[in-house]
Tab-separated table of C-alpha atoms and ligand atoms in Angstrom:
chain	number	residue	atom	x	y	z
A	1	MET	CA	36.420	116.023	166.115
A	2	ARG	CA	36.371	114.069	169.357
A	3	ASN	CA	32.887	112.679	168.622
A	4	TYR	CA	33.980	111.780	165.159
A	5	ILE	CA	36.895	109.770	166.554
A	6	ILE	CA	34.614	107.981	169.026
A	7	LEU	CA	32.165	107.132	166.230
A	8	LEU	CA	34.964	105.914	164.041
A	9	ALA	CA	36.337	103.755	166.866
A	10	LEU	CA	32.851	102.333	167.451
A	11	PHE	CA	32.430	101.596	163.756
A	12	ILE	CA	35.765	99.784	163.638
A	13	TYR	CA	34.922	97.909	166.851
A	14	LEU	CA	31.619	96.700	165.448
A	15	ASN	CA	33.074	95.906	162.042
A	16	PRO	CA	32.328	92.223	161.351
A	17	LYS	CA	35.555	91.879	159.356
A	18	ALA	CA	37.389	91.793	162.721
A	19	GLN	CA	40.647	89.940	162.414
A	20	THR	CA	42.079	87.404	164.794
A	21	ILE	CA	45.328	85.594	165.376
A	22	GLN	CA	45.343	81.823	165.116
A	23	THR	CA	48.235	80.079	166.873
A	24	LEU	CA	49.687	77.317	164.699
A	25	ASP	CA	52.482	76.123	166.968
A	26	SER	CA	54.191	76.946	170.252
A	27	GLY	CA	56.314	75.380	172.950
A	28	THR	CA	59.644	75.017	171.147
A	29	LYS	CA	62.426	76.572	173.244
A	30	ALA	CA	63.373	79.347	170.839
A	31	SER	CA	62.828	83.060	170.552
A	32	ILE	CA	61.809	83.538	166.920
A	33	ARG	CA	62.796	86.816	165.251
A	34	GLY	CA	63.428	85.675	161.677
A	35	LEU	CA	60.450	85.042	159.385
A	36	SER	CA	60.257	84.791	155.605
A	37	VAL	CA	57.009	83.929	153.826
A	38	VAL	CA	57.452	82.801	150.215
A	39	ASN	CA	53.797	82.266	149.326
A	40	ASP	CA	50.587	81.342	151.143
A	41	SER	CA	51.840	77.816	151.814
A	42	ILE	CA	55.623	78.134	152.234
A	43	PHE	CA	57.286	79.931	155.158
A	44	TRP	CA	60.533	79.682	157.112
A	45	ALA	CA	61.287	81.026	160.599
A	46	SER	CA	64.535	81.215	162.590
A	47	GLY	CA	65.561	81.936	166.167
A	48	SER	CA	67.660	81.132	169.215
A	49	ASN	CA	69.111	77.732	170.187
A	50	GLY	CA	70.037	77.124	166.528
A	51	LYS	CA	66.378	76.601	165.604
A	52	VAL	CA	64.798	76.859	162.172
A	53	ALA	CA	61.122	76.137	161.390
A	54	ARG	CA	59.675	75.418	157.985
A	55	SER	CA	56.228	74.737	156.555
A	56	THR	CA	55.097	73.964	153.018
A	57	ASN	CA	51.367	73.628	153.723
A	58	GLY	CA	50.393	76.949	155.237
A	59	GLY	CA	51.347	75.897	158.746
A	60	LYS	CA	49.186	72.748	158.960
A	61	THR	CA	52.434	71.001	159.796
A	62	ILE	CA	55.613	72.775	160.901
A	63	GLN	CA	58.977	71.086	160.734
A	64	TRP	CA	61.508	72.211	163.374
A	65	LEU	CA	65.201	71.581	162.933
A	66	THR	CA	68.365	72.468	164.840
A	67	VAL	CA	71.300	73.441	162.648
A	68	PRO	CA	74.100	70.957	163.559
A	69	GLY	CA	77.112	72.654	165.152
A	70	TYR	CA	75.094	75.848	165.781
A	71	GLU	CA	72.920	74.680	168.676
A	72	LYS	CA	73.712	77.753	170.798
A	73	ARG	CA	73.466	80.347	168.047
A	74	ASP	CA	70.749	82.951	167.582
A	75	PHE	CA	69.518	83.135	163.987
A	76	ARG	CA	67.877	86.558	164.060
A	77	ASP	CA	66.979	86.673	160.375
A	78	VAL	CA	66.072	84.341	157.532
A	79	GLU	CA	65.422	84.893	153.844
A	80	ALA	CA	63.606	82.057	152.075
A	81	PHE	CA	63.639	81.744	148.280
A	82	ASP	CA	61.437	78.642	147.957
A	83	ALA	CA	60.549	75.429	149.790
A	84	SER	CA	64.125	74.154	149.741
A	85	THR	CA	66.373	77.239	149.569
A	86	ALA	CA	66.977	79.681	152.434
A	87	ILE	CA	69.654	81.780	154.134
A	88	ILE	CA	69.965	82.280	157.901
A	89	MET	CA	72.020	84.842	159.806
A	90	ALA	CA	73.683	84.295	163.225
A	91	ILE	CA	74.440	87.606	164.884
A	92	ALA	CA	77.847	87.474	166.574
A	93	GLU	CA	81.043	85.780	167.731
A	94	PRO	CA	81.490	84.970	164.975
A	95	ALA	CA	78.873	86.513	162.713
A	96	VAL	CA	77.829	83.792	160.271
A	97	ILE	CA	75.490	83.387	157.303
A	98	LEU	CA	74.468	79.867	156.253
A	99	LYS	CA	72.619	78.701	153.145
A	100	THR	CA	70.647	75.527	152.491
A	101	LYS	CA	69.413	74.228	149.144
A	102	ASP	CA	67.944	70.967	150.427
A	103	ALA	CA	65.244	72.150	152.840
A	104	GLY	CA	67.620	72.402	155.790
A	105	LYS	CA	69.236	68.949	155.610
A	106	THR	CA	72.663	70.511	154.974
A	107	TRP	CA	73.934	74.063	155.427
A	108	LYS	CA	76.878	75.755	153.752
A	109	LYS	CA	78.723	78.644	155.433
A	110	VAL	CA	78.618	81.547	152.951
A	111	PHE	CA	79.898	84.309	155.263
A	112	GLU	CA	81.885	84.474	158.494
A	113	ASP	CA	83.430	87.420	160.337
A	114	SER	CA	85.125	87.162	163.739
A	115	THR	CA	85.937	90.865	164.067
A	116	LYS	CA	85.508	91.962	167.688
A	117	GLY	CA	82.264	93.934	168.058
A	118	MET	CA	80.743	92.496	164.877
A	119	PHE	CA	76.985	92.062	165.365
A	120	LEU	CA	74.715	91.417	162.387
A	121	ASP	CA	71.189	92.836	162.606
A	122	ALA	CA	69.204	92.144	159.447
A	123	MET	CA	69.267	91.012	155.822
A	124	ASP	CA	67.097	91.827	152.849
A	125	PHE	CA	66.927	90.858	149.190
A	126	GLY	CA	65.572	92.784	146.212
A	127	SER	CA	62.432	91.434	144.568
A	128	ASN	CA	64.530	89.515	142.011
A	129	GLY	CA	65.912	87.459	144.925
A	130	VAL	CA	69.469	87.839	143.598
A	131	VAL	CA	70.847	91.055	145.066
A	132	GLY	CA	70.930	91.214	148.858
A	133	ILE	CA	72.296	93.210	151.772
A	134	VAL	CA	73.287	92.441	155.356
A	135	VAL	CA	73.597	95.171	157.983
A	136	GLY	CA	75.641	95.088	161.187
A	137	ASP	CA	76.074	97.379	164.172
A	138	PRO	CA	78.617	100.176	163.832
A	139	ILE	CA	82.256	99.618	164.698
A	140	ASN	CA	84.004	102.982	165.289
A	141	ASN	CA	80.691	104.697	164.373
A	142	LYS	CA	80.655	103.073	160.929
A	143	ALA	CA	77.787	100.727	160.068
A	144	PHE	CA	78.776	97.335	158.690
A	145	ILE	CA	77.303	96.637	155.246
A	146	ALA	CA	77.925	93.718	152.883
A	147	PHE	CA	76.265	92.847	149.581
A	148	THR	CA	75.626	89.712	147.589
A	149	VAL	CA	74.822	89.639	143.883
A	150	ASP	CA	74.481	85.848	143.593
A	151	ARG	CA	71.580	84.882	145.892
A	152	GLY	CA	73.800	84.870	148.962
A	153	GLU	CA	76.481	82.460	147.679
A	154	THR	CA	79.172	85.102	148.305
A	155	TRP	CA	79.174	88.362	150.289
A	156	ASN	CA	81.445	91.382	149.970
A	157	GLN	CA	81.830	94.136	152.519
A	158	ASP	CA	81.036	97.574	151.150
A	159	THR	CA	83.806	99.923	152.242
A	160	ARG	CA	82.482	103.158	150.706
A	161	ALA	CA	82.227	106.220	152.959
A	162	TYR	CA	78.807	106.313	154.602
A	163	ASP	CA	77.448	108.889	156.971
A	164	THR	CA	78.748	107.964	160.425
A	165	LEU	CA	76.443	107.068	163.286
A	166	VAL	CA	76.512	108.920	166.606
A	167	ALA	CA	77.487	107.194	169.863
A	168	GLY	CA	74.633	104.943	170.974
A	169	GLU	CA	72.965	104.885	167.534
A	170	ALA	CA	72.784	101.380	166.081
A	171	PHE	CA	70.413	98.850	164.491
A	172	PHE	CA	67.957	96.626	166.344
A	173	ALA	CA	68.206	92.924	165.534
A	174	SER	CA	64.591	92.493	166.639
A	175	SER	CA	62.811	91.349	163.459
A	176	GLY	CA	65.159	91.585	160.478
A	177	THR	CA	63.173	94.503	159.073
A	178	ASN	CA	65.285	97.632	159.589
A	179	VAL	CA	66.785	97.365	156.104
A	180	GLU	CA	65.023	97.099	152.774
A	181	MET	CA	66.540	96.605	149.359
A	182	ILE	CA	64.762	97.629	146.177
A	183	SER	CA	66.114	96.309	142.906
A	184	GLY	CA	65.551	98.739	140.101
A	185	PRO	CA	66.066	98.352	136.372
A	186	HIS	CA	69.542	97.389	135.082
A	187	GLN	CA	70.406	95.783	138.435
A	188	ARG	CA	70.420	99.224	140.010
A	189	THR	CA	69.619	98.914	143.690
A	190	ILE	CA	68.529	101.269	146.419
A	191	TYR	CA	68.640	100.344	150.069
A	192	LEU	CA	66.914	102.004	153.003
A	193	GLN	CA	67.696	101.654	156.707
A	194	VAL	CA	66.400	102.882	160.036
A	195	THR	CA	68.676	103.270	163.048
A	196	GLY	CA	67.597	103.179	166.695
A	197	GLY	CA	69.057	103.519	170.190
A	198	LYS	CA	69.997	106.942	171.530
A	199	GLN	CA	68.872	108.435	168.220
A	200	SER	CA	66.812	107.203	165.235
A	201	ARG	CA	67.320	108.201	161.618
A	202	PHE	CA	66.216	107.157	158.136
A	203	PHE	CA	69.013	106.394	155.652
A	204	LYS	CA	69.048	105.922	151.890
A	205	ASN	CA	72.117	104.277	150.342
A	206	GLY	CA	74.103	104.953	153.522
A	207	LYS	CA	73.267	108.675	153.642
A	208	VAL	CA	71.008	110.347	156.197
A	209	VAL	CA	67.632	111.379	154.735
A	210	SER	CA	65.887	112.502	157.935
A	211	SER	CA	65.759	112.303	161.714
A	212	LEU	CA	63.006	110.206	163.311
A	213	ASN	CA	61.340	111.827	166.287
A	214	LEU	CA	60.621	108.573	168.153
A	215	ALA	CA	61.291	107.486	171.758
A	216	SER	CA	65.013	108.186	172.214
A	217	GLY	CA	67.913	108.586	174.604
A	218	LYS	CA	68.313	104.972	175.732
A	219	GLU	CA	69.795	101.802	174.296
A	220	SER	CA	66.291	100.294	174.358
A	221	THR	CA	64.564	103.119	172.440
A	222	GLY	CA	63.992	104.052	168.826
A	223	ALA	CA	63.096	102.648	165.426
A	224	ASN	CA	62.994	98.864	165.128
A	225	SER	CA	61.365	98.298	161.765
A	226	PHE	CA	59.886	99.988	158.726
A	227	ALA	CA	57.639	99.063	155.820
A	228	MET	CA	57.384	100.765	152.485
A	229	TYR	CA	54.866	100.982	149.670
A	230	LYS	CA	55.897	102.050	146.152
A	231	ARG	CA	58.817	104.329	147.155
A	232	LYS	CA	56.259	106.707	148.622
A	233	ASN	CA	54.555	105.621	151.838
A	234	VAL	CA	56.866	104.624	154.686
A	235	VAL	CA	55.774	103.501	158.157
A	236	VAL	CA	58.337	103.209	160.976
A	237	VAL	CA	57.660	101.497	164.314
A	238	GLY	CA	59.605	101.128	167.559
A	239	GLY	CA	59.323	102.663	171.003
A	240	ASP	CA	61.033	101.397	174.157
A	241	PHE	CA	61.267	97.638	174.605
A	242	THR	CA	61.827	98.021	178.360
A	243	ASN	CA	58.470	99.868	178.613
A	244	ASP	CA	56.493	97.887	176.081
A	245	THR	CA	52.994	99.119	176.939
A	246	SER	CA	53.960	102.744	176.334
A	247	ALA	CA	52.846	104.169	172.994
A	248	VAL	CA	55.034	107.261	173.317
A	249	GLY	CA	57.151	107.747	170.191
A	250	ASN	CA	56.372	104.315	168.724
A	251	CYS	CA	55.303	105.145	165.162
A	252	LEU	CA	55.894	107.671	162.367
A	253	LEU	CA	54.455	107.960	158.858
A	254	SER	CA	55.827	109.477	155.673
A	255	SER	CA	54.137	109.969	152.323
A	256	ASP	CA	57.231	111.408	150.597
A	257	PHE	CA	59.651	108.456	150.833
A	258	GLY	CA	61.038	109.444	154.228
A	259	LYS	CA	61.770	113.135	153.763
A	260	THR	CA	59.122	114.330	156.250
A	261	TRP	CA	57.242	112.476	158.993
A	262	LYS	CA	54.021	112.774	160.961
A	263	GLN	CA	52.461	111.005	163.933
A	264	PRO	CA	49.482	108.683	163.545
A	265	THR	CA	46.084	109.821	164.888
A	266	ILE	CA	45.696	106.624	166.926
A	267	GLN	CA	49.057	105.010	167.616
A	268	PRO	CA	49.848	101.304	167.878
A	269	HIS	CA	49.186	100.149	171.449
A	270	GLY	CA	52.749	99.833	172.733
A	271	TYR	CA	56.328	99.104	171.675
A	272	ARG	CA	56.389	97.428	168.247
A	273	SER	CA	59.315	95.487	166.740
A	274	CYS	CA	57.924	94.847	163.252
A	275	VAL	CA	55.581	96.405	160.693
A	276	ALA	CA	54.447	95.157	157.270
A	277	PHE	CA	52.094	96.235	154.487
A	278	ILE	CA	49.296	93.717	153.840
A	279	THR	CA	47.711	95.656	150.953
A	280	ASN	CA	48.410	99.103	149.487
A	281	LYS	CA	46.894	100.757	152.578
A	282	LYS	CA	46.466	98.050	155.173
A	283	LEU	CA	49.238	97.304	157.669
A	284	ILE	CA	50.036	94.999	160.563
A	285	THR	CA	52.456	95.738	163.407
A	286	CYS	CA	53.477	93.536	166.341
A	287	GLY	CA	55.570	93.633	169.503
A	288	THR	CA	55.833	92.064	172.926
A	289	SER	CA	52.665	93.863	174.080
A	290	GLY	CA	50.374	92.975	171.177
A	291	VAL	CA	49.347	93.217	167.539
A	292	ASP	CA	47.658	96.159	165.752
A	293	ILE	CA	46.067	96.569	162.326
A	294	SER	CA	45.651	99.790	160.340
A	295	GLU	CA	43.386	100.084	157.303
A	296	ASP	CA	44.483	103.621	156.365
A	297	TRP	CA	48.262	103.762	155.698
A	298	GLY	CA	49.015	103.744	159.452
A	299	TYR	CA	46.947	106.747	160.584
A	300	ASN	CA	44.687	104.726	162.887
A	301	TRP	CA	45.711	101.543	164.653
A	302	ARG	CA	43.389	98.989	166.248
A	303	LEU	CA	44.661	96.425	168.782
A	304	ILE	CA	43.628	92.932	167.644
A	305	SER	CA	45.608	90.864	170.164
A	306	ASN	CA	47.462	91.253	173.442
A	307	GLN	CA	49.712	88.332	172.566
A	308	SER	CA	53.452	88.900	172.258
A	309	PHE	CA	55.072	88.558	168.824
A	310	HIS	CA	58.464	89.737	167.515
A	311	VAL	CA	57.908	89.536	163.780
A	312	CYS	CA	55.050	89.627	161.241
A	313	GLN	CA	55.384	89.116	157.490
A	314	LYS	CA	53.136	88.912	154.437
A	315	ALA	CA	53.781	86.346	151.701
A	316	LYS	CA	56.086	87.706	148.981
A	317	TRP	CA	53.900	85.995	146.352
A	318	GLY	CA	50.554	85.703	148.111
A	319	THR	CA	48.261	87.228	150.704
A	320	ALA	CA	48.856	85.133	153.848
A	321	VAL	CA	50.253	86.896	156.922
A	322	TYR	CA	52.224	84.998	159.559
A	323	LEU	CA	53.614	86.050	162.958
A	324	ALA	CA	56.278	84.585	165.246
A	325	GLY	CA	57.690	85.265	168.685
A	326	ALA	CA	58.963	83.909	171.980
A	327	ASN	CA	58.606	80.282	173.049
A	328	GLY	CA	58.529	79.132	169.410
A	329	ARG	CA	55.115	80.662	168.833
A	330	ILE	CA	54.048	80.801	165.193
A	331	ALA	CA	50.639	82.160	164.196
A	332	LYS	CA	48.566	83.222	161.218
A	333	LEU	CA	46.335	86.257	160.706
A	334	ARG	CA	42.714	85.260	160.029
B	1	LIG	C1	53.868	78.010	146.614
B	1	LIG	O1	54.994	77.711	145.784
B	1	LIG	C2	55.143	76.338	145.518
B	1	LIG	C3	56.457	76.133	144.790
B	1	LIG	O2	56.593	77.009	143.719
B	1	LIG	C4	53.951	75.838	144.723
B	1	LIG	O3	54.078	74.454	144.489
B	1	LIG	C5	52.691	76.090	145.544
B	1	LIG	O4	51.556	75.724	144.780
B	1	LIG	C6	52.600	77.553	145.938
B	1	LIG	N1	51.467	77.690	146.843
B	1	LIG	C7	50.614	78.705	146.770
B	1	LIG	C8	49.475	78.683	147.714
B	1	LIG	O5	50.772	79.624	145.969
B	2	LIG	C1	56.928	104.263	180.439
B	2	LIG	O1	56.111	105.071	179.587
B	2	LIG	C2	55.228	105.957	180.257
B	2	LIG	C3	54.445	106.721	179.206
B	2	LIG	O2	53.664	105.860	178.443
B	2	LIG	C4	56.013	106.925	181.104
B	2	LIG	O3	55.117	107.736	181.822
B	2	LIG	C5	56.934	106.158	182.045
B	2	LIG	O4	57.753	107.077	182.708
B	2	LIG	C6	57.799	105.178	181.279
B	2	LIG	N1	58.581	104.376	182.207
B	2	LIG	C7	59.897	104.214	182.066
B	2	LIG	C8	60.538	103.338	183.099
B	2	LIG	O5	60.552	104.708	181.168
B	3	LIG	C1	43.847	93.482	175.785
B	3	LIG	O1	43.868	93.621	177.203
B	3	LIG	C2	43.048	94.663	177.717
B	3	LIG	C3	43.324	94.807	179.200
B	3	LIG	O2	43.359	93.570	179.838
B	3	LIG	C4	41.597	94.352	177.387
B	3	LIG	O3	40.763	95.400	177.852
B	3	LIG	C5	41.440	94.216	175.875
B	3	LIG	O4	40.121	93.820	175.555
B	3	LIG	C6	42.423	93.212	175.306
B	3	LIG	N1	42.336	93.316	173.856
B	3	LIG	C7	42.333	92.267	173.040
B	3	LIG	C8	42.237	92.571	171.580
B	3	LIG	O5	42.426	91.117	173.430
């Protein structure tokens, strides 16, 4: 078995299809955690200091803008619909969602909540781009959830009774990928979430499906992100962001839509804040200590870069994969 693993590692190492990360831009004073890739040429990114980045030519040129009146805000997530339409989410005090329809020239406030303790973590839209969800940290052990059914023009808090979270269990606002919405037929939607912190769990429609045996017990530990393929394969990543080279409890895999979980054979090489499917069985994951690729549903991970990134996303309608992180760094997988 051991020899087999060594041979396999050698084969992968010598594989000429080796992938690399090409930096497209860096140096802007912003920590980028929001990234939304529409197709191979159009992507939007968002981050701290009120910054939004946008490209319509696959990153050959990147336009940076600062949202007027929001220069100190941290836009932790973005959802782009096309070259001119996007929604950005500022986390707290007050929590705000803004929408532009003119490529970022003007922004309209579509949601605001000044409740003490309100902290938005992530948004997601179903594949029809009409129905969406925003998730916020628990207040009195109750997660905040609001929905839109009109492409983010209006948002309504969902006040149904969800399973409560335990003390110290919350959502990481590290890459906007701890919630996923699936739109089914007849506008029927399902949403999935992963919690992190003292404890990590997998939720479906606000109800606990399973516990995630990841790094736990601290505010800095647990699940940060998950990716899903065809309501079957689920890959969760996380770890401990204060110990970002440790691979202990940083990844779990499910092949039954989150009911049961197993560990990878070769784990990602450190704490990871984001994971995404590139094809039906190929994945990318990134974090402050590097980027890994798996070609086998997440069982074996290969480090392709030691560079720090917060978020990685594949084009919704395309094959391009982009990454973004601290210091305004935006890159593309080659
Ligand atoms: C991306 O979408 C835009 C707008 O629909 C279109 O003009 C462009 O050709 C698309 N690019 C690619 C590479 O698909
Ligand atoms: C960091 O992780 C390693 C295991 O990879 C562990 O031995 C060490 O105690 C951890 N350090 C802290 C400060 O948690
Ligand atoms: C990452 O860093 C380690 C230690 O410095 C080095 O051995 C390894 O080759 C690097 N990997 C990549 C993909 O750059």
